[in-house]
Amino acid sequence: MGTNATVGFGYLSPDNIGLFTDRYELTMLRGYRDTGHTPRATFSLFYRSLPENRGYVIAAGLEQAIAYLQDLTFDDRQLTYLREEGFPEDFLEYLADFEFTGDVRAVPEGTAVFPNEPLLEVTAPIDQAQLFETLFLNQIGFQSLIATKAARMRDVVRREGDDQQLVDFGSRRAHGTDAGVKAARAAYVGGVDGTSNEAAGALFGIPVYGTMAHSWIQSFPSERAAFEAFTEVYGEETVLLIDTYDTVAGAKTARDVCQELDIDVRGVRLDSGDLAALSQEVREILPADMDVFVSSGVDEYFLQEFFDDAGVADGFGPGTSLTTSKDAPTLNPVYKLVAVEEKGTMQPSMKLSKGKVTYPGAKRVHRFGDETFHRDVLARTDEDIGGRELLVEVVTDGEVVYDFPALDEIREETMSTLERLPPEVRAVENPAAYPVDVSDGLTTTAERVQSELRREMGL
């Protein structure tokens, strides 16, 4: 039976990433070109609000978003497809020569952001800036979602536990191969210590960890035989899965095998049952130098309950709940036009739709507080507010001017950010709202633009 070699993986590459966009982006691009309406414009990517039990968002995915911006092209296959879809030749010629020539400012990855604060702003001819809406929302929105989930888990472990190890086990539950790899990267940004996914390890240099599956145990005549075989191969690095049949009996068997083989193995993993209670029993059975690793259903809520119930563990393996952000599967970022050039001057623009009002114009975010952050101020770019400005120059005139930090540095930025956020904002449930003030200048601009728009519409 024949098959298409690209089916199932490898769909997108620099050669065809240009088609990862919604049709209305291309129809607008064609309209902009055909009408000669290509003024410079500024688009802002931000969150209007946060889901329940989210007091902050950890920004992530910027490096991938900018890589796509740099690499985006429309090759012959894409152009042929668009020609068959009815797009005219002059528009296809424009796409064939597409090049981003604008500017991008963004908050560095690992930075905490709050509603209405831009994670990224793009200023470019409107046709160029418009094209990246789908791609930027996808890349930054997804990775920020997972980084935030991971940060919440890490924060619980640091506050309630003993800074135990966290390892991403979620690739198999992710919504596709690309999502699995990106989730592993984002989870590392958010504070996990490693991943089970080899591709993520190879691509991003993330530490990779693995134990065994129940199938290993079941394939041998007995649990003891399975433990003996695995330990003989992996020696001191061995982690034995002890709950295939009975967790407590498995712990005793693991202990006995290690003593008989005279090998100090790394530890055991628990993957089912009342994990807090079982971890206590297992800890009493095992030698002190054997770690207890817990998986199955691990998330920030589980961790908080586990520690409240005096559970004992040296590490955890969050999976499904991490890579799907199970309790809040989307953060709903938006990418909105906030300024457009008129007669050579950038004029602020805003939406007035009920529940979707936006602040007009390009913006800065100023953060105040040293040891502990205590407020942000959202302001116009021409205002002198003080504090630490969050957005940095990433792309200028189409050229990358930002030195992207190593992934370990981004992870450390997340850890520093968590330590400096107020505890009530970091709460797992019912977090307090972090204060984000709007500057007088931005308030005045918003009121003026809103008044002008309402007058123009006869409202």
Tab-separated table of C-alpha atoms in Angstrom:
chain	number	residue	atom	x	y	z
A	1	MET	CA	0.000	0.000	0.000
A	2	GLY	CA	1.419	3.372	-0.994
A	3	THR	CA	1.638	6.283	1.398
A	4	ASN	CA	2.540	9.938	1.445
A	5	ALA	CA	5.817	10.308	3.360
A	6	THR	CA	4.695	13.593	4.868
A	7	VAL	CA	1.505	12.236	6.389
A	8	GLY	CA	1.563	12.373	10.183
A	9	PHE	CA	4.632	14.567	10.646
A	10	GLY	CA	6.776	17.152	8.928
A	11	TYR	CA	3.848	19.149	7.569
A	12	LEU	CA	5.414	22.566	8.180
A	13	SER	CA	8.896	23.831	7.406
A	14	PRO	CA	10.457	27.170	6.395
A	15	ASP	CA	9.439	26.276	2.827
A	16	ASN	CA	5.722	26.223	3.548
A	17	ILE	CA	5.176	27.961	6.893
A	18	GLY	CA	3.710	30.902	4.972
A	19	LEU	CA	0.463	28.963	4.558
A	20	PHE	CA	0.064	28.588	8.317
A	21	THR	CA	-2.361	31.472	8.314
A	22	ASP	CA	-6.088	32.005	8.175
A	23	ARG	CA	-7.646	32.677	4.780
A	24	TYR	CA	-8.859	36.118	5.809
A	25	GLU	CA	-5.251	37.225	6.361
A	26	LEU	CA	-4.520	36.528	2.702
A	27	THR	CA	-7.738	38.106	1.482
A	28	MET	CA	-6.865	41.251	3.443
A	29	LEU	CA	-3.297	41.193	2.114
A	30	ARG	CA	-4.601	41.049	-1.435
A	31	GLY	CA	-7.053	43.855	-0.648
A	32	TYR	CA	-4.326	46.018	0.867
A	33	ARG	CA	-2.171	45.523	-2.234
A	34	ASP	CA	-4.942	45.962	-4.804
A	35	THR	CA	-6.206	49.195	-3.219
A	36	GLY	CA	-2.749	50.610	-2.583
A	37	HIS	CA	-3.635	50.803	1.110
A	38	THR	CA	-0.359	49.812	2.781
A	39	PRO	CA	0.265	52.342	5.570
A	40	ARG	CA	2.522	51.454	8.466
A	41	ALA	CA	0.560	50.007	11.343
A	42	THR	CA	1.138	48.699	14.833
A	43	PHE	CA	-0.389	45.469	16.068
A	44	SER	CA	-0.310	44.413	19.710
A	45	LEU	CA	-0.495	40.844	21.063
A	46	PHE	CA	-1.984	40.696	24.566
A	47	TYR	CA	-4.553	39.091	26.874
A	48	ARG	CA	-7.808	40.862	27.643
A	49	SER	CA	-8.320	38.753	30.759
A	50	LEU	CA	-7.020	35.571	32.343
A	51	PRO	CA	-8.845	32.294	32.984
A	52	GLU	CA	-10.015	31.298	36.430
A	53	ASN	CA	-7.134	30.535	38.794
A	54	ARG	CA	-4.543	32.328	36.706
A	55	GLY	CA	-2.984	35.360	38.372
A	56	TYR	CA	-0.258	35.839	35.768
A	57	VAL	CA	1.102	34.557	32.457
A	58	ILE	CA	4.725	33.588	31.826
A	59	ALA	CA	5.697	34.805	28.355
A	60	ALA	CA	7.202	32.115	26.121
A	61	GLY	CA	7.554	31.232	22.443
A	62	LEU	CA	9.187	34.466	21.261
A	63	GLU	CA	12.243	32.763	19.792
A	64	GLN	CA	10.143	30.447	17.609
A	65	ALA	CA	7.859	33.295	16.526
A	66	ILE	CA	10.799	35.417	15.381
A	67	ALA	CA	12.444	32.454	13.671
A	68	TYR	CA	9.303	32.003	11.589
A	69	LEU	CA	9.212	35.719	10.825
A	70	GLN	CA	12.783	35.499	9.523
A	71	ASP	CA	12.326	32.272	7.573
A	72	LEU	CA	8.869	32.749	6.109
A	73	THR	CA	8.729	32.251	2.346
A	74	PHE	CA	6.185	31.135	-0.237
A	75	ASP	CA	7.704	28.439	-2.434
A	76	ASP	CA	6.449	27.190	-5.803
A	77	ARG	CA	4.192	24.548	-4.261
A	78	GLN	CA	2.468	27.081	-2.043
A	79	LEU	CA	2.081	29.532	-4.899
A	80	THR	CA	0.650	26.794	-7.115
A	81	TYR	CA	-1.868	25.943	-4.412
A	82	LEU	CA	-2.882	29.596	-3.997
A	83	ARG	CA	-3.152	29.992	-7.777
A	84	GLU	CA	-5.549	27.038	-7.821
A	85	GLU	CA	-7.490	28.732	-5.016
A	86	GLY	CA	-8.082	31.715	-7.289
A	87	PHE	CA	-5.487	34.266	-6.178
A	88	PRO	CA	-4.239	36.383	-9.113
A	89	GLU	CA	-0.701	36.374	-10.493
A	90	ASP	CA	0.280	39.845	-9.335
A	91	PHE	CA	-0.579	38.899	-5.751
A	92	LEU	CA	1.366	35.644	-6.068
A	93	GLU	CA	4.381	37.591	-7.319
A	94	TYR	CA	4.144	39.774	-4.233
A	95	LEU	CA	4.086	36.695	-1.996
A	96	ALA	CA	7.016	35.139	-3.858
A	97	ASP	CA	9.108	38.162	-2.925
A	98	PHE	CA	7.682	38.601	0.571
A	99	GLU	CA	10.096	40.037	3.107
A	100	PHE	CA	9.448	41.520	6.533
A	101	THR	CA	10.930	45.002	6.815
A	102	GLY	CA	9.319	46.235	10.017
A	103	ASP	CA	10.003	46.374	13.763
A	104	VAL	CA	9.140	44.085	16.645
A	105	ARG	CA	9.268	44.848	20.351
A	106	ALA	CA	8.484	42.155	22.918
A	107	VAL	CA	8.810	41.151	26.540
A	108	PRO	CA	11.615	38.602	27.041
A	109	GLU	CA	10.599	35.006	27.626
A	110	GLY	CA	10.248	34.158	31.298
A	111	THR	CA	8.616	37.516	32.098
A	112	ALA	CA	5.285	37.628	33.931
A	113	VAL	CA	2.608	39.620	32.106
A	114	PHE	CA	-0.940	40.623	32.963
A	115	PRO	CA	-4.142	41.606	31.112
A	116	ASN	CA	-3.827	44.383	28.504
A	117	GLU	CA	-0.013	44.311	28.633
A	118	PRO	CA	1.526	43.596	25.227
A	119	LEU	CA	3.694	40.520	25.000
A	120	LEU	CA	4.693	41.688	21.539
A	121	GLU	CA	4.110	44.678	19.254
A	122	VAL	CA	4.723	44.712	15.511
A	123	THR	CA	5.123	47.931	13.519
A	124	ALA	CA	5.388	47.473	9.758
A	125	PRO	CA	3.500	48.083	6.518
A	126	ILE	CA	0.050	46.768	7.360
A	127	ASP	CA	0.165	43.927	4.842
A	128	GLN	CA	3.348	42.580	6.444
A	129	ALA	CA	2.175	42.975	10.029
A	130	GLN	CA	-1.232	41.439	9.288
A	131	LEU	CA	0.199	38.216	7.884
A	132	PHE	CA	1.737	37.093	11.171
A	133	GLU	CA	-1.425	37.221	13.269
A	134	THR	CA	-2.209	33.502	13.153
A	135	LEU	CA	1.396	32.393	13.536
A	136	PHE	CA	2.233	34.675	16.459
A	137	LEU	CA	-0.949	33.845	18.355
A	138	ASN	CA	-0.250	30.151	17.845
A	139	GLN	CA	3.403	30.169	18.870
A	140	ILE	CA	3.353	32.655	21.716
A	141	GLY	CA	-0.118	31.760	22.943
A	142	PHE	CA	0.568	28.028	23.216
A	143	GLN	CA	4.007	28.199	24.764
A	144	SER	CA	2.941	30.894	27.230
A	145	LEU	CA	0.005	28.673	28.217
A	146	ILE	CA	2.274	25.721	29.026
A	147	ALA	CA	5.039	27.797	30.612
A	148	THR	CA	2.456	29.296	32.967
A	149	LYS	CA	1.107	25.870	33.917
A	150	ALA	CA	4.632	24.616	34.615
A	151	ALA	CA	5.481	27.744	36.618
A	152	ARG	CA	2.456	27.181	38.843
A	153	MET	CA	3.650	23.641	39.566
A	154	ARG	CA	7.196	24.768	40.249
A	155	ASP	CA	5.937	27.500	42.551
A	156	VAL	CA	3.919	25.025	44.639
A	157	VAL	CA	6.931	22.721	44.933
A	158	ARG	CA	9.177	25.581	46.010
A	159	ARG	CA	6.685	26.941	48.557
A	160	GLU	CA	5.181	23.729	49.938
A	161	GLY	CA	7.765	21.059	49.206
A	162	ASP	CA	11.532	20.714	49.178
A	163	ASP	CA	12.142	21.933	45.606
A	164	GLN	CA	11.610	18.414	44.265
A	165	GLN	CA	12.396	17.529	40.679
A	166	LEU	CA	9.711	18.004	38.020
A	167	VAL	CA	9.954	16.130	34.705
A	168	ASP	CA	7.593	16.617	31.758
A	169	PHE	CA	5.954	13.285	30.884
A	170	GLY	CA	3.270	14.727	28.617
A	171	SER	CA	4.400	14.315	24.998
A	172	ARG	CA	2.104	11.372	24.338
A	173	ARG	CA	-0.907	13.402	25.450
A	174	ALA	CA	-0.006	16.571	23.559
A	175	HIS	CA	-2.142	17.655	20.618
A	176	GLY	CA	0.342	16.620	17.948
A	177	THR	CA	4.082	16.123	17.579
A	178	ASP	CA	4.923	19.808	17.218
A	179	ALA	CA	2.836	20.606	20.284
A	180	GLY	CA	4.636	17.897	22.265
A	181	VAL	CA	8.062	19.324	21.475
A	182	LYS	CA	7.022	22.946	22.002
A	183	ALA	CA	5.276	21.985	25.250
A	184	ALA	CA	8.482	20.410	26.532
A	185	ARG	CA	10.391	23.608	25.759
A	186	ALA	CA	7.741	25.817	27.336
A	187	ALA	CA	7.518	23.602	30.415
A	188	TYR	CA	11.284	23.952	30.857
A	189	VAL	CA	10.916	27.728	30.577
A	190	GLY	CA	8.246	27.483	33.274
A	191	GLY	CA	10.454	25.578	35.675
A	192	VAL	CA	10.418	21.826	35.084
A	193	ASP	CA	13.828	20.158	35.249
A	194	GLY	CA	13.603	18.001	32.175
A	195	THR	CA	11.459	16.001	29.776
A	196	SER	CA	10.901	12.430	28.690
A	197	ASN	CA	10.901	13.502	25.030
A	198	GLU	CA	14.113	12.789	23.139
A	199	ALA	CA	13.305	15.181	20.287
A	200	ALA	CA	12.953	18.074	22.723
A	201	GLY	CA	16.244	17.089	24.310
A	202	ALA	CA	17.999	17.036	20.950
A	203	LEU	CA	16.443	20.277	19.687
A	204	PHE	CA	16.686	22.424	22.812
A	205	GLY	CA	19.287	20.795	25.051
A	206	ILE	CA	16.711	19.994	27.731
A	207	PRO	CA	17.775	17.186	30.134
A	208	VAL	CA	16.002	13.931	29.241
A	209	TYR	CA	14.812	11.369	31.791
A	210	GLY	CA	13.121	7.988	31.535
A	211	THR	CA	12.202	4.971	33.616
A	212	MET	CA	10.159	2.000	32.369
A	213	ALA	CA	6.579	1.130	31.456
A	214	HIS	CA	4.269	-1.498	32.933
A	215	SER	CA	4.784	-3.543	29.757
A	216	TRP	CA	8.369	-4.287	30.861
A	217	ILE	CA	7.114	-5.777	34.112
A	218	GLN	CA	4.279	-7.698	32.473
A	219	SER	CA	6.552	-9.221	29.817
A	220	PHE	CA	8.592	-11.160	32.422
A	221	PRO	CA	7.482	-14.248	34.368
A	222	SER	CA	7.490	-12.258	37.594
A	223	GLU	CA	7.939	-8.737	38.918
A	224	ARG	CA	11.163	-9.841	40.595
A	225	ALA	CA	12.573	-11.165	37.326
A	226	ALA	CA	11.678	-7.905	35.579
A	227	PHE	CA	13.381	-5.835	38.290
A	228	GLU	CA	16.482	-8.010	38.236
A	229	ALA	CA	16.858	-7.786	34.454
A	230	PHE	CA	16.421	-4.021	34.351
A	231	THR	CA	18.758	-3.404	37.271
A	232	GLU	CA	21.465	-5.572	35.749
A	233	VAL	CA	21.344	-3.429	32.596
A	234	TYR	CA	21.087	0.041	34.128
A	235	GLY	CA	22.773	-0.350	37.514
A	236	GLU	CA	22.779	2.761	39.685
A	237	GLU	CA	20.655	4.696	37.170
A	238	THR	CA	17.747	2.289	37.593
A	239	VAL	CA	14.275	3.589	38.472
A	240	LEU	CA	11.815	0.743	39.045
A	241	LEU	CA	8.081	1.080	38.421
A	242	ILE	CA	6.515	-0.636	41.425
A	243	ASP	CA	2.728	-0.400	41.006
A	244	THR	CA	2.033	-2.897	38.204
A	245	TYR	CA	0.479	-5.338	40.662
A	246	ASP	CA	0.704	-4.007	44.226
A	247	THR	CA	2.652	-0.891	45.158
A	248	VAL	CA	3.727	-1.892	48.665
A	249	ALA	CA	4.695	-5.422	47.599
A	250	GLY	CA	6.528	-3.910	44.635
A	251	ALA	CA	8.514	-1.641	46.938
A	252	LYS	CA	9.591	-4.622	49.034
A	253	THR	CA	10.594	-6.544	45.932
A	254	ALA	CA	12.581	-3.577	44.619
A	255	ARG	CA	14.378	-3.257	47.952
A	256	ASP	CA	15.191	-6.965	48.090
A	257	VAL	CA	16.447	-7.123	44.507
A	258	CYS	CA	18.755	-4.155	45.018
A	259	GLN	CA	20.152	-5.643	48.233
A	260	GLU	CA	20.696	-9.052	46.650
A	261	LEU	CA	22.422	-7.555	43.600
A	262	ASP	CA	24.303	-5.128	45.872
A	263	ILE	CA	23.405	-2.168	43.642
A	264	ASP	CA	22.314	1.205	45.015
A	265	VAL	CA	19.695	2.083	42.417
A	266	ARG	CA	18.375	5.575	41.899
A	267	GLY	CA	14.795	4.967	42.996
A	268	VAL	CA	11.251	3.810	42.323
A	269	ARG	CA	8.208	5.313	40.612
A	270	LEU	CA	4.596	5.262	41.839
A	271	ASP	CA	1.925	5.714	39.186
A	272	SER	CA	-1.455	4.822	40.696
A	273	GLY	CA	-3.574	4.702	43.843
A	274	ASP	CA	-3.582	7.055	46.829
A	275	LEU	CA	-0.180	8.441	46.008
A	276	ALA	CA	0.312	10.504	49.167
A	277	ALA	CA	-0.481	7.573	51.469
A	278	LEU	CA	1.430	5.050	49.355
A	279	SER	CA	4.465	7.305	49.180
A	280	GLN	CA	4.650	7.293	52.982
A	281	GLU	CA	4.495	3.496	53.123
A	282	VAL	CA	7.041	3.100	50.358
A	283	ARG	CA	9.412	5.577	51.978
A	284	GLU	CA	9.419	3.445	55.153
A	285	ILE	CA	10.281	0.320	53.162
A	286	LEU	CA	13.084	1.665	50.974
A	287	PRO	CA	16.644	2.580	51.944
A	288	ALA	CA	17.048	6.312	52.537
A	289	ASP	CA	19.193	6.782	49.425
A	290	MET	CA	16.524	5.430	47.061
A	291	ASP	CA	14.336	8.198	45.604
A	292	VAL	CA	10.566	8.055	45.356
A	293	PHE	CA	9.224	9.456	42.078
A	294	VAL	CA	5.480	10.111	41.661
A	295	SER	CA	3.504	10.353	38.415
A	296	SER	CA	-0.165	10.118	37.300
A	297	GLY	CA	-2.464	13.123	37.488
A	298	VAL	CA	0.244	15.496	38.660
A	299	ASP	CA	-0.523	19.209	38.439
A	300	GLU	CA	-0.409	22.182	40.802
A	301	TYR	CA	-3.656	21.166	42.535
A	302	PHE	CA	-2.391	17.600	43.012
A	303	LEU	CA	0.925	18.868	44.356
A	304	GLN	CA	-0.694	21.162	46.879
A	305	GLU	CA	-2.943	18.353	48.132
A	306	PHE	CA	-0.034	15.890	48.137
A	307	PHE	CA	2.024	18.132	50.406
A	308	ASP	CA	-0.997	18.926	52.592
A	309	ASP	CA	-1.437	15.164	53.075
A	310	ALA	CA	2.241	14.763	54.072
A	311	GLY	CA	3.138	12.878	50.904
A	312	VAL	CA	6.813	12.002	50.463
A	313	ALA	CA	8.567	12.287	47.092
A	314	ASP	CA	11.850	13.303	45.543
A	315	GLY	CA	10.341	14.090	42.175
A	316	PHE	CA	7.153	14.279	40.109
A	317	GLY	CA	6.213	13.560	36.510
A	318	PRO	CA	3.372	15.808	35.321
A	319	GLY	CA	1.922	14.666	32.003
A	320	THR	CA	-1.510	15.254	30.501
A	321	SER	CA	-2.434	18.121	32.813
A	322	LEU	CA	0.769	19.925	31.872
A	323	THR	CA	0.934	19.570	28.098
A	324	THR	CA	-2.769	20.276	27.629
A	325	SER	CA	-3.066	22.782	30.514
A	326	LYS	CA	-6.071	20.684	31.425
A	327	ASP	CA	-7.855	23.116	33.736
A	328	ALA	CA	-7.398	26.116	31.412
A	329	PRO	CA	-6.661	24.849	27.886
A	330	THR	CA	-6.395	28.312	26.346
A	331	LEU	CA	-5.446	31.806	27.443
A	332	ASN	CA	-7.171	33.441	24.437
A	333	PRO	CA	-4.511	35.955	23.390
A	334	VAL	CA	-5.464	38.519	20.748
A	335	TYR	CA	-3.509	40.406	18.074
A	336	LYS	CA	-5.100	43.778	17.450
A	337	LEU	CA	-4.442	46.874	15.371
A	338	VAL	CA	-3.632	49.749	17.760
A	339	ALA	CA	-2.178	52.398	15.435
A	340	VAL	CA	-2.157	53.213	11.729
A	341	GLU	CA	-0.243	55.776	9.687
A	342	GLU	CA	-2.159	58.773	8.364
A	343	LYS	CA	-0.396	61.521	6.412
A	344	GLY	CA	2.985	60.354	7.660
A	345	THR	CA	2.010	60.189	11.343
A	346	MET	CA	1.054	57.148	13.397
A	347	GLN	CA	-2.474	57.657	14.719
A	348	PRO	CA	-3.808	55.556	17.630
A	349	SER	CA	-6.687	53.208	16.866
A	350	MET	CA	-8.983	51.105	19.037
A	351	LYS	CA	-11.999	48.792	19.044
A	352	LEU	CA	-15.228	49.816	20.766
A	353	SER	CA	-16.964	46.413	20.612
A	354	LYS	CA	-18.674	45.506	23.874
A	355	GLY	CA	-16.277	43.450	25.997
A	356	LYS	CA	-13.488	43.904	23.442
A	357	VAL	CA	-12.383	47.493	23.903
A	358	THR	CA	-8.638	47.915	23.308
A	359	TYR	CA	-6.221	50.588	24.458
A	360	PRO	CA	-4.972	52.597	21.462
A	361	GLY	CA	-1.442	53.166	20.247
A	362	ALA	CA	1.942	51.529	20.713
A	363	LYS	CA	2.710	51.028	24.391
A	364	ARG	CA	5.296	50.456	27.042
A	365	VAL	CA	4.920	48.485	30.251
A	366	HIS	CA	6.722	49.868	33.306
A	367	ARG	CA	7.236	47.558	36.282
A	368	PHE	CA	7.822	48.861	39.783
A	369	GLY	CA	9.377	47.023	42.715
A	370	ASP	CA	12.765	45.485	43.472
A	371	GLU	CA	12.543	42.552	45.861
A	372	THR	CA	8.800	42.266	45.219
A	373	PHE	CA	6.904	43.633	42.238
A	374	HIS	CA	4.054	45.797	43.442
A	375	ARG	CA	2.518	47.330	40.301
A	376	ASP	CA	2.833	47.880	36.557
A	377	VAL	CA	1.905	50.939	34.527
A	378	LEU	CA	0.658	50.624	30.947
A	379	ALA	CA	1.661	53.783	29.093
A	380	ARG	CA	2.183	55.439	25.729
A	381	THR	CA	5.668	55.064	24.283
A	382	ASP	CA	6.353	58.796	24.621
A	383	GLU	CA	5.648	58.959	28.366
A	384	ASP	CA	8.364	59.090	31.013
A	385	ILE	CA	6.916	56.862	33.735
A	386	GLY	CA	9.943	55.397	35.507
A	387	GLY	CA	10.292	51.852	36.763
A	388	ARG	CA	11.694	49.082	34.546
A	389	GLU	CA	10.449	48.998	30.973
A	390	LEU	CA	9.562	45.444	29.976
A	391	LEU	CA	9.455	45.494	26.173
A	392	VAL	CA	12.780	45.272	24.334
A	393	GLU	CA	13.718	45.840	20.703
A	394	VAL	CA	13.779	42.483	18.921
A	395	VAL	CA	13.616	43.334	15.203
A	396	THR	CA	14.485	46.685	13.627
A	397	ASP	CA	13.924	47.347	9.913
A	398	GLY	CA	13.547	43.626	9.350
A	399	GLU	CA	16.814	42.681	11.071
A	400	VAL	CA	17.015	40.820	14.384
A	401	VAL	CA	18.807	43.027	16.919
A	402	TYR	CA	18.026	41.017	20.054
A	403	ASP	CA	20.459	38.498	21.514
A	404	PHE	CA	18.210	35.598	22.444
A	405	PRO	CA	19.294	34.129	25.789
A	406	ALA	CA	20.005	30.445	26.356
A	407	LEU	CA	17.066	28.349	27.516
A	408	ASP	CA	18.604	27.908	30.967
A	409	GLU	CA	18.829	31.699	31.322
A	410	ILE	CA	15.151	32.040	30.384
A	411	ARG	CA	14.247	29.403	32.967
A	412	GLU	CA	16.203	31.322	35.605
A	413	GLU	CA	14.326	34.490	34.648
A	414	THR	CA	11.068	32.652	35.301
A	415	MET	CA	12.332	31.514	38.712
A	416	SER	CA	13.380	35.072	39.589
A	417	THR	CA	10.024	36.403	38.421
A	418	LEU	CA	8.071	33.942	40.561
A	419	GLU	CA	10.064	34.875	43.646
A	420	ARG	CA	9.272	38.544	43.113
A	421	LEU	CA	5.548	38.262	42.408
A	422	PRO	CA	3.303	38.885	45.412
A	423	PRO	CA	2.288	35.555	47.037
A	424	GLU	CA	-1.410	36.347	46.689
A	425	VAL	CA	-1.001	36.749	42.906
A	426	ARG	CA	0.700	33.336	42.733
A	427	ALA	CA	-2.067	31.540	44.624
A	428	VAL	CA	-3.152	28.282	42.989
A	429	GLU	CA	-6.824	29.061	43.564
A	430	ASN	CA	-8.537	32.461	43.560
A	431	PRO	CA	-5.372	34.484	42.978
A	432	ALA	CA	-5.473	38.209	43.611
A	433	ALA	CA	-5.340	40.577	40.636
A	434	TYR	CA	-1.936	42.171	40.181
A	435	PRO	CA	-2.215	45.985	39.991
A	436	VAL	CA	-1.843	47.283	36.431
A	437	ASP	CA	-2.434	51.016	36.261
A	438	VAL	CA	-3.090	52.933	33.055
A	439	SER	CA	-1.092	56.139	32.681
A	440	ASP	CA	-2.768	59.505	32.474
A	441	GLY	CA	-1.482	59.942	28.944
A	442	LEU	CA	-2.866	56.628	27.713
A	443	THR	CA	-6.170	57.248	29.488
A	444	THR	CA	-6.474	60.643	27.829
A	445	THR	CA	-5.628	59.184	24.420
A	446	ALA	CA	-8.170	56.387	24.833
A	447	GLU	CA	-10.907	58.845	25.812
A	448	ARG	CA	-10.087	61.129	22.873
A	449	VAL	CA	-10.009	58.318	20.295
A	450	GLN	CA	-13.204	56.802	21.656
A	451	SER	CA	-14.946	60.187	21.510
A	452	GLU	CA	-13.770	60.794	17.935
A	453	LEU	CA	-14.918	57.341	16.797
A	454	ARG	CA	-18.325	57.690	18.406
A	455	ARG	CA	-18.787	61.127	16.868
A	456	GLU	CA	-17.766	59.824	13.453
A	457	MET	CA	-20.326	57.015	13.751
A	458	GLY	CA	-23.028	59.378	14.935
A	459	LEU	CA	-23.337	57.710	18.317
